GROMACS .gro file of C-alpha atoms in nm:
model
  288
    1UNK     CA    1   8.648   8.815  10.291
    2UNK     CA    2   8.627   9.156  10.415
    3UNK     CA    3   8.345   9.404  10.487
    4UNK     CA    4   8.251   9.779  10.565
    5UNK     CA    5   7.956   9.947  10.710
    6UNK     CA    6   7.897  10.309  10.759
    7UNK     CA    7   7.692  10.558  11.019
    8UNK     CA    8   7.962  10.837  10.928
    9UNK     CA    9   7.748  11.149  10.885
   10UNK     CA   10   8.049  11.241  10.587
   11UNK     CA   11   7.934  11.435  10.318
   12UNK     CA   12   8.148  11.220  10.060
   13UNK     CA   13   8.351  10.895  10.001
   14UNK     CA   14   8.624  11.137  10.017
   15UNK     CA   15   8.599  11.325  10.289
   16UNK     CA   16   8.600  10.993  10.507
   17UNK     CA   17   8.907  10.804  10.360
   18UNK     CA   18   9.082  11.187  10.334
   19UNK     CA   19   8.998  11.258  10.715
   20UNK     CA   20   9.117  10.877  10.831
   21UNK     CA   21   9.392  10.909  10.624
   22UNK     CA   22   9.518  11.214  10.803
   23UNK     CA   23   9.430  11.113  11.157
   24UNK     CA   24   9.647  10.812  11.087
   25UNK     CA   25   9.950  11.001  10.953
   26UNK     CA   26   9.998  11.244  11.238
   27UNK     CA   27   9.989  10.939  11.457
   28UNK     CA   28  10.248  10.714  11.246
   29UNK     CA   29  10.366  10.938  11.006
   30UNK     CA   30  10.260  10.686  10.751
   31UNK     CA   31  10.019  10.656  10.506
   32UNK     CA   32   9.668  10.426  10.569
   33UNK     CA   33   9.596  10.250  10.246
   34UNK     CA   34   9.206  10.305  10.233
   35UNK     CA   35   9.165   9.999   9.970
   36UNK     CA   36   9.407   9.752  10.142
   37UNK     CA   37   9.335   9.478   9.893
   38UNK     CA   38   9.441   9.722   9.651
   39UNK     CA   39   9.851   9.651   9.597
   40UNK     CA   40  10.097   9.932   9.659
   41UNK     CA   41  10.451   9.825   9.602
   42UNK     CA   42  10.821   9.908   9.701
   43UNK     CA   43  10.876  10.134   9.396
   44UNK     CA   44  10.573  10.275   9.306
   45UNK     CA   45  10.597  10.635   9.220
   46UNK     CA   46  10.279  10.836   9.170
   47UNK     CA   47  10.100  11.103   9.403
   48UNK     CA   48   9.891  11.127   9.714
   49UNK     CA   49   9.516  11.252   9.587
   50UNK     CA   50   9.412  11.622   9.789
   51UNK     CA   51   9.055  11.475   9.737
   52UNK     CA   52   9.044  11.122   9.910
   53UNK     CA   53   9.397  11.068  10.023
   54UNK     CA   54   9.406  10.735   9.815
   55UNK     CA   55   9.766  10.694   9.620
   56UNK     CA   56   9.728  10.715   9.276
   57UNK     CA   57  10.005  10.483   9.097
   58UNK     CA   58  10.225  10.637   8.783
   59UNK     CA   59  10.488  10.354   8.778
   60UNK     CA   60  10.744  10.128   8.934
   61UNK     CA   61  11.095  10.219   8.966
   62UNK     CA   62  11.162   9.863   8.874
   63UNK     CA   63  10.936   9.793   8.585
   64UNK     CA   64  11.081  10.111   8.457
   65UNK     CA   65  11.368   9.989   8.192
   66UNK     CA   66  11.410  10.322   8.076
   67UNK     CA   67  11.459  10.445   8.399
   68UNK     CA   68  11.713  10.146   8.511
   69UNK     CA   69  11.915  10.233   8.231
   70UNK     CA   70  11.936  10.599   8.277
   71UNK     CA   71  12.017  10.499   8.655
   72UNK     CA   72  12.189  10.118   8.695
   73UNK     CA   73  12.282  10.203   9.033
   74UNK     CA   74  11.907  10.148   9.101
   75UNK     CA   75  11.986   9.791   9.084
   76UNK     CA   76  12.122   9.738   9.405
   77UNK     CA   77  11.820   9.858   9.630
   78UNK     CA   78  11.604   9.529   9.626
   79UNK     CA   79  11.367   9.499   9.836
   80UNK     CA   80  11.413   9.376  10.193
   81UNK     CA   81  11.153   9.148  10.340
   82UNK     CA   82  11.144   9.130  10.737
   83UNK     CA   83  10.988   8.855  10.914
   84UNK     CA   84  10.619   8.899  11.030
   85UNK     CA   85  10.529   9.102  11.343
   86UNK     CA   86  10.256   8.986  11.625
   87UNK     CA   87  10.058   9.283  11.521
   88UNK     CA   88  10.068   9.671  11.484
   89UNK     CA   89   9.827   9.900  11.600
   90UNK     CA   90   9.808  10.242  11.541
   91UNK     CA   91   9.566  10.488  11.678
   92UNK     CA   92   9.501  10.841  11.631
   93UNK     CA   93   9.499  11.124  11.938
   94UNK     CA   94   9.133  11.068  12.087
   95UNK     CA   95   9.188  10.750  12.097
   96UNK     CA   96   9.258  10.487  12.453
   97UNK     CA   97   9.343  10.172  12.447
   98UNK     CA   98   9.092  10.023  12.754
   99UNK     CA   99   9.163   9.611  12.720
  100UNK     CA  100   9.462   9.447  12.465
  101UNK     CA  101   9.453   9.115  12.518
  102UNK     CA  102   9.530   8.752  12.381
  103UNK     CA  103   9.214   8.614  12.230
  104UNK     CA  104   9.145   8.242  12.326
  105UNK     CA  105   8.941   8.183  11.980
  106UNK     CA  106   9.247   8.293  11.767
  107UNK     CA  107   9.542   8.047  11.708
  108UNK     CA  108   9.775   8.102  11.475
  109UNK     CA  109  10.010   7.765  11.334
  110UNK     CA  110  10.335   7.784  11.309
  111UNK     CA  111  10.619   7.971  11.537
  112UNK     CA  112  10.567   8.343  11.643
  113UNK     CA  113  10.214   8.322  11.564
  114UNK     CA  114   9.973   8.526  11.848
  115UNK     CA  115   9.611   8.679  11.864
  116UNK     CA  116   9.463   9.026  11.850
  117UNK     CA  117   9.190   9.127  12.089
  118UNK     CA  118   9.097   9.477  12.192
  119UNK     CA  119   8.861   9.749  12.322
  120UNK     CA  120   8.902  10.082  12.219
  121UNK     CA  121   8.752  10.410  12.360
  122UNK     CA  122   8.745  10.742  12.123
  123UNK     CA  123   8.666  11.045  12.263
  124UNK     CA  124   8.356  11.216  12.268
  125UNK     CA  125   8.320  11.550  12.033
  126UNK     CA  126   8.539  11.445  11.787
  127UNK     CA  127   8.671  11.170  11.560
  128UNK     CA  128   8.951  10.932  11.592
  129UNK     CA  129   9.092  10.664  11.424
  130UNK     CA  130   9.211  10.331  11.463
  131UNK     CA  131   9.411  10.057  11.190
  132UNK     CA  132   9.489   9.698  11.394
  133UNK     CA  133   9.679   9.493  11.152
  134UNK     CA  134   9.715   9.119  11.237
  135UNK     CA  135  10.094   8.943  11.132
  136UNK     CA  136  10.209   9.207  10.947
  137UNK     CA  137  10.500   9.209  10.740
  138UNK     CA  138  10.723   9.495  10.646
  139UNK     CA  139  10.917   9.508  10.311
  140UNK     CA  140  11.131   9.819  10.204
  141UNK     CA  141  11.429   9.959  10.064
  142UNK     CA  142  11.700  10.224  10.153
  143UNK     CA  143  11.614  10.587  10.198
  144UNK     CA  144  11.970  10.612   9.993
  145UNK     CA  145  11.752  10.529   9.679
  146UNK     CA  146  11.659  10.929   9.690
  147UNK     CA  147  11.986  11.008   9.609
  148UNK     CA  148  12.012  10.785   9.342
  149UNK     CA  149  11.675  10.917   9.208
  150UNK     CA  150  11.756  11.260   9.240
  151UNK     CA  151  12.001  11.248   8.987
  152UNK     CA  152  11.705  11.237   8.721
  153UNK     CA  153  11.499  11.529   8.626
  154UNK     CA  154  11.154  11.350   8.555
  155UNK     CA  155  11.208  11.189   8.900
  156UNK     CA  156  11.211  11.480   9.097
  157UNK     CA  157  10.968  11.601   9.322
  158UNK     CA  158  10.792  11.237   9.243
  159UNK     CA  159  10.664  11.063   9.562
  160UNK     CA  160  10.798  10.736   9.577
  161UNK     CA  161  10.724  10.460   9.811
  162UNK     CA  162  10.984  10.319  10.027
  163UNK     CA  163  10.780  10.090  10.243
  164UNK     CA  164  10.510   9.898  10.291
  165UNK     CA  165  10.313   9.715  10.546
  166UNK     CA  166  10.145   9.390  10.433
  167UNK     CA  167   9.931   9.140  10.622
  168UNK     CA  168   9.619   8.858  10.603
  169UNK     CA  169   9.415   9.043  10.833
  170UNK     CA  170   9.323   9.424  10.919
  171UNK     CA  171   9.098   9.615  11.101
  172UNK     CA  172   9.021  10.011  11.004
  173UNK     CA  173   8.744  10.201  11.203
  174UNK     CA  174   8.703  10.565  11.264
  175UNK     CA  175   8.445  10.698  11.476
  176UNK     CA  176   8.162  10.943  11.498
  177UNK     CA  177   8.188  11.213  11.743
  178UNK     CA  178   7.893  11.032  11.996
  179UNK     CA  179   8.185  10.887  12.187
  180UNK     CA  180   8.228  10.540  12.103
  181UNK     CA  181   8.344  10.208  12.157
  182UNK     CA  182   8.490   9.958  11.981
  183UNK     CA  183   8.617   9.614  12.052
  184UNK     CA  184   8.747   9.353  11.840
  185UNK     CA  185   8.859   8.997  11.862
  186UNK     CA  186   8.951   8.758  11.613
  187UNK     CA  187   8.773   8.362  11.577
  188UNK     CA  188   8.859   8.053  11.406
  189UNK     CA  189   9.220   7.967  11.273
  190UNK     CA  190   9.430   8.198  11.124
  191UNK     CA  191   9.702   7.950  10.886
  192UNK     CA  192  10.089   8.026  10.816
  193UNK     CA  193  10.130   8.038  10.450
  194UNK     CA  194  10.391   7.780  10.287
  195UNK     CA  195  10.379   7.894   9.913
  196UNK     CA  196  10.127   8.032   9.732
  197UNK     CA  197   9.826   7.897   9.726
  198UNK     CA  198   9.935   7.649   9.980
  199UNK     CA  199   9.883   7.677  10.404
  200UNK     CA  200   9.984   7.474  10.693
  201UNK     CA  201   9.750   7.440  10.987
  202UNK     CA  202   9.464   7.566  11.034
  203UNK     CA  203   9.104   7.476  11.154
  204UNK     CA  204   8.814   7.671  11.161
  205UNK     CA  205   8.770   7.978  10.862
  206UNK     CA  206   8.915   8.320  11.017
  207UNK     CA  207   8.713   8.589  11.136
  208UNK     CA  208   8.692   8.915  11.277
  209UNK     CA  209   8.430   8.977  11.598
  210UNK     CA  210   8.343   9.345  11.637
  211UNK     CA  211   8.105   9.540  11.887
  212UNK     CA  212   8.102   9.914  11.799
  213UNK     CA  213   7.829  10.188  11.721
  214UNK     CA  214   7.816  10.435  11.499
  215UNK     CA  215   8.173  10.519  11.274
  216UNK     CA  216   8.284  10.378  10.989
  217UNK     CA  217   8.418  10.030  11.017
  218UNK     CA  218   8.639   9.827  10.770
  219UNK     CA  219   8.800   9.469  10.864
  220UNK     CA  220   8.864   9.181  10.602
  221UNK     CA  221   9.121   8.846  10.649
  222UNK     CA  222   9.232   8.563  10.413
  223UNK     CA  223   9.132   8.250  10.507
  224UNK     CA  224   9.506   8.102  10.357
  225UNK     CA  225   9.712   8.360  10.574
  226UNK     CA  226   9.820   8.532  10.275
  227UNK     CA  227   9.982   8.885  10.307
  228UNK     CA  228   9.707   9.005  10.047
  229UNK     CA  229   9.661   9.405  10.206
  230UNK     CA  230   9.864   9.645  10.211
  231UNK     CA  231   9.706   9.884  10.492
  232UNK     CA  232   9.976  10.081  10.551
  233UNK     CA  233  10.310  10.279  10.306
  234UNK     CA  234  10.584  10.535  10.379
  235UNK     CA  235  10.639  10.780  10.065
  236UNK     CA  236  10.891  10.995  10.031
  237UNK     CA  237  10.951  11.296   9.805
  238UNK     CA  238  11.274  11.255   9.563
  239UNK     CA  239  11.440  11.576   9.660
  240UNK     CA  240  11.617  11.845   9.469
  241UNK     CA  241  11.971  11.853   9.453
  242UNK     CA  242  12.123  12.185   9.641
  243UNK     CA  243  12.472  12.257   9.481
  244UNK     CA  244  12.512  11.918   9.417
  245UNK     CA  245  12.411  11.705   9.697
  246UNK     CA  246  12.123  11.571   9.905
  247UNK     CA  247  12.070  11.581  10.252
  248UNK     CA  248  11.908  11.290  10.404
  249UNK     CA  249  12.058  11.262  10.718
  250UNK     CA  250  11.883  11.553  10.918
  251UNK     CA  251  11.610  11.589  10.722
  252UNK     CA  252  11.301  11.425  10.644
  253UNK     CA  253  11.146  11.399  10.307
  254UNK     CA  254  10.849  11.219  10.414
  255UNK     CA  255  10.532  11.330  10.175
  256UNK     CA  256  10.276  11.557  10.340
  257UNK     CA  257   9.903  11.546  10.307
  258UNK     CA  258   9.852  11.742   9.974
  259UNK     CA  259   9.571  11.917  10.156
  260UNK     CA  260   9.533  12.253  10.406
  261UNK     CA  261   9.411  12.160  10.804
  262UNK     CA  262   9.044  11.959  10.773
  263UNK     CA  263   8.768  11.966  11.009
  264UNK     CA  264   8.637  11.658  11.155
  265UNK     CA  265   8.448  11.568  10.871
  266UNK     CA  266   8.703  11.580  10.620
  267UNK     CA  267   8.667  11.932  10.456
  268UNK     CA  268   8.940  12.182  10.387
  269UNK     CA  269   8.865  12.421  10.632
  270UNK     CA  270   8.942  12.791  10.444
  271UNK     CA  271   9.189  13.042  10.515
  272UNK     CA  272   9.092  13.280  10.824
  273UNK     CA  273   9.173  13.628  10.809
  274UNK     CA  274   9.207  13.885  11.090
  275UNK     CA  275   8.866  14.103  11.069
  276UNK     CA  276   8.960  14.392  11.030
  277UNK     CA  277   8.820  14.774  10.925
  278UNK     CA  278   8.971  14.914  10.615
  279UNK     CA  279   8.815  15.244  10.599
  280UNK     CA  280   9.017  15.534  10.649
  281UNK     CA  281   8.887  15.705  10.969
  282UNK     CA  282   8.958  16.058  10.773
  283UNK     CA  283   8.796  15.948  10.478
  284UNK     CA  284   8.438  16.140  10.459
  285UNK     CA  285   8.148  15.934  10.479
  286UNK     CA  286   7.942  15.972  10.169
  287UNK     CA  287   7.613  16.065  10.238
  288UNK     CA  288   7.352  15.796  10.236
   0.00000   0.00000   0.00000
């Protein structure tokens, strides 16, 4: 189940996910999936949209046969699956964290399991954002995979993704500029997932409590404590070989937002030039 509601004041659909996406990069330097439900995988290769900031999918490194063959080292990065996390928050500058606490009307079966409750406090005159994602799970692969990668021409300069954050339960909410509020706690029973299709414990359905005004707020959860979003990705740029070699030690090839600074609602904000007077002071002035 999931839901969003809206008192933005954006101009456009993508304006808003563009200008969360960006608050949330500069804060993680990571990627906010605007569709969660919507799968991103270890191995997708594709681009980051200027206009929304949405990833737009070309392929999978590993569905790729012709790719495989060209490259059988790919073989040996498979994906690594760690074990689930309590919970990751990540919040953009304007943003305080007022109350984090343990939520008596969430349990969680099973080992490790713990709540999410918080209140929130975004600064008044401009936006910030916030992404709370309950038991997430991290799956990647080696950063040595760009070297492997850059050894093919159609792969290069491709963004690639090289992790990604999965969970049963998020919370995304980015604020007007009226300085706002926001708390959130989470109700009911929250299962551990055995198999597919299949939970153990678990009472009452899952659910999300929120108290906010204004913003733009997006939360959903699966009742069977399935990882089912993906709210969060790390994509990297495979590099260009210089004289031979890669260098991915010291530096980072993390992709960029594909767009110039944005204002607080989103837009590109255009270049700004000096004024300045270009007439030549000995230059007559033609009469008028």
């Amino acid at each position: 189940m999931g839901s969003l509601q809206s008192k933005s004041g954006f101009q456009s659909n993508g304006d808003t996910s563009r200008k969360f996406v960006d608050l949330i990069f500069k804060a993680s330097n990571r990627f906010p999936n605007w569709e969660p439900p919507k799968p991103i995988r270890v191995g997708d290769w594709g681009s980051i949209d200027r206009s929304s900031g949405e990833f737009k999918r070309d392929g999978n490194i590993f569905d790729d046969k012709q790719l495989m063959a060209e490259l059988p080292d790919l073989a040996k990065y498979t994906p690594s699956i760690s074990a689930p996390e309590t919970k990751y928050i990540v919040g953009s500058e304007n943003v305080v964290a007022v109350d984090l606490g343990m939520s008596p009307g969430l349990s969680v079966a099973g080992p490790g399991g713990a709540s999410v409750k918080g209140t929130w406090k975004f600064q008044k005159g401009s936006r910030g954002a916030l992404l709370v994602m309950s038991q997430p799970r991290l799956t990647h692969i080696s950063i040595e995979v760009l070297r492997t990668l850059s050894k093919c021409e159609r792969m290069l300069s491709k963004t690639i993704i090289i992790s990604v954050y999965d969970c049963p339960a998020y919370v995304m909410y980015m604020s007007d500029k009226g300085g706002n509020e926001l708390s959130v706690s989470m109700n009911g029973s929250l299962p551990v997932p055995q198999a597919p299709g299949l939970a153990a414990g678990g009472g009452a359905e899952a659910g999300w409590n929120s108290s906010y005004s204004g913003g733009v707020y997006r939360e959903s959860f699966d009742g069977s404590g399935q990882n089912r979003f993906t709210p969060l990705f790390h994509p990297m740029i495979v590099p260009r070989p210089v004289r031979g070699t890669v260098d991915i030690e010291t530096r980072d090839w993390t992709t960029q937002p594909p767009w110039t600074p944005i204002d607080d609602d989103g837009v590109e904000i255009d270049p700004i030039y000096d004024d300045f007077d270009t007439t030549d002071e000995d230059e007559p002035v033609p009469p008028k």
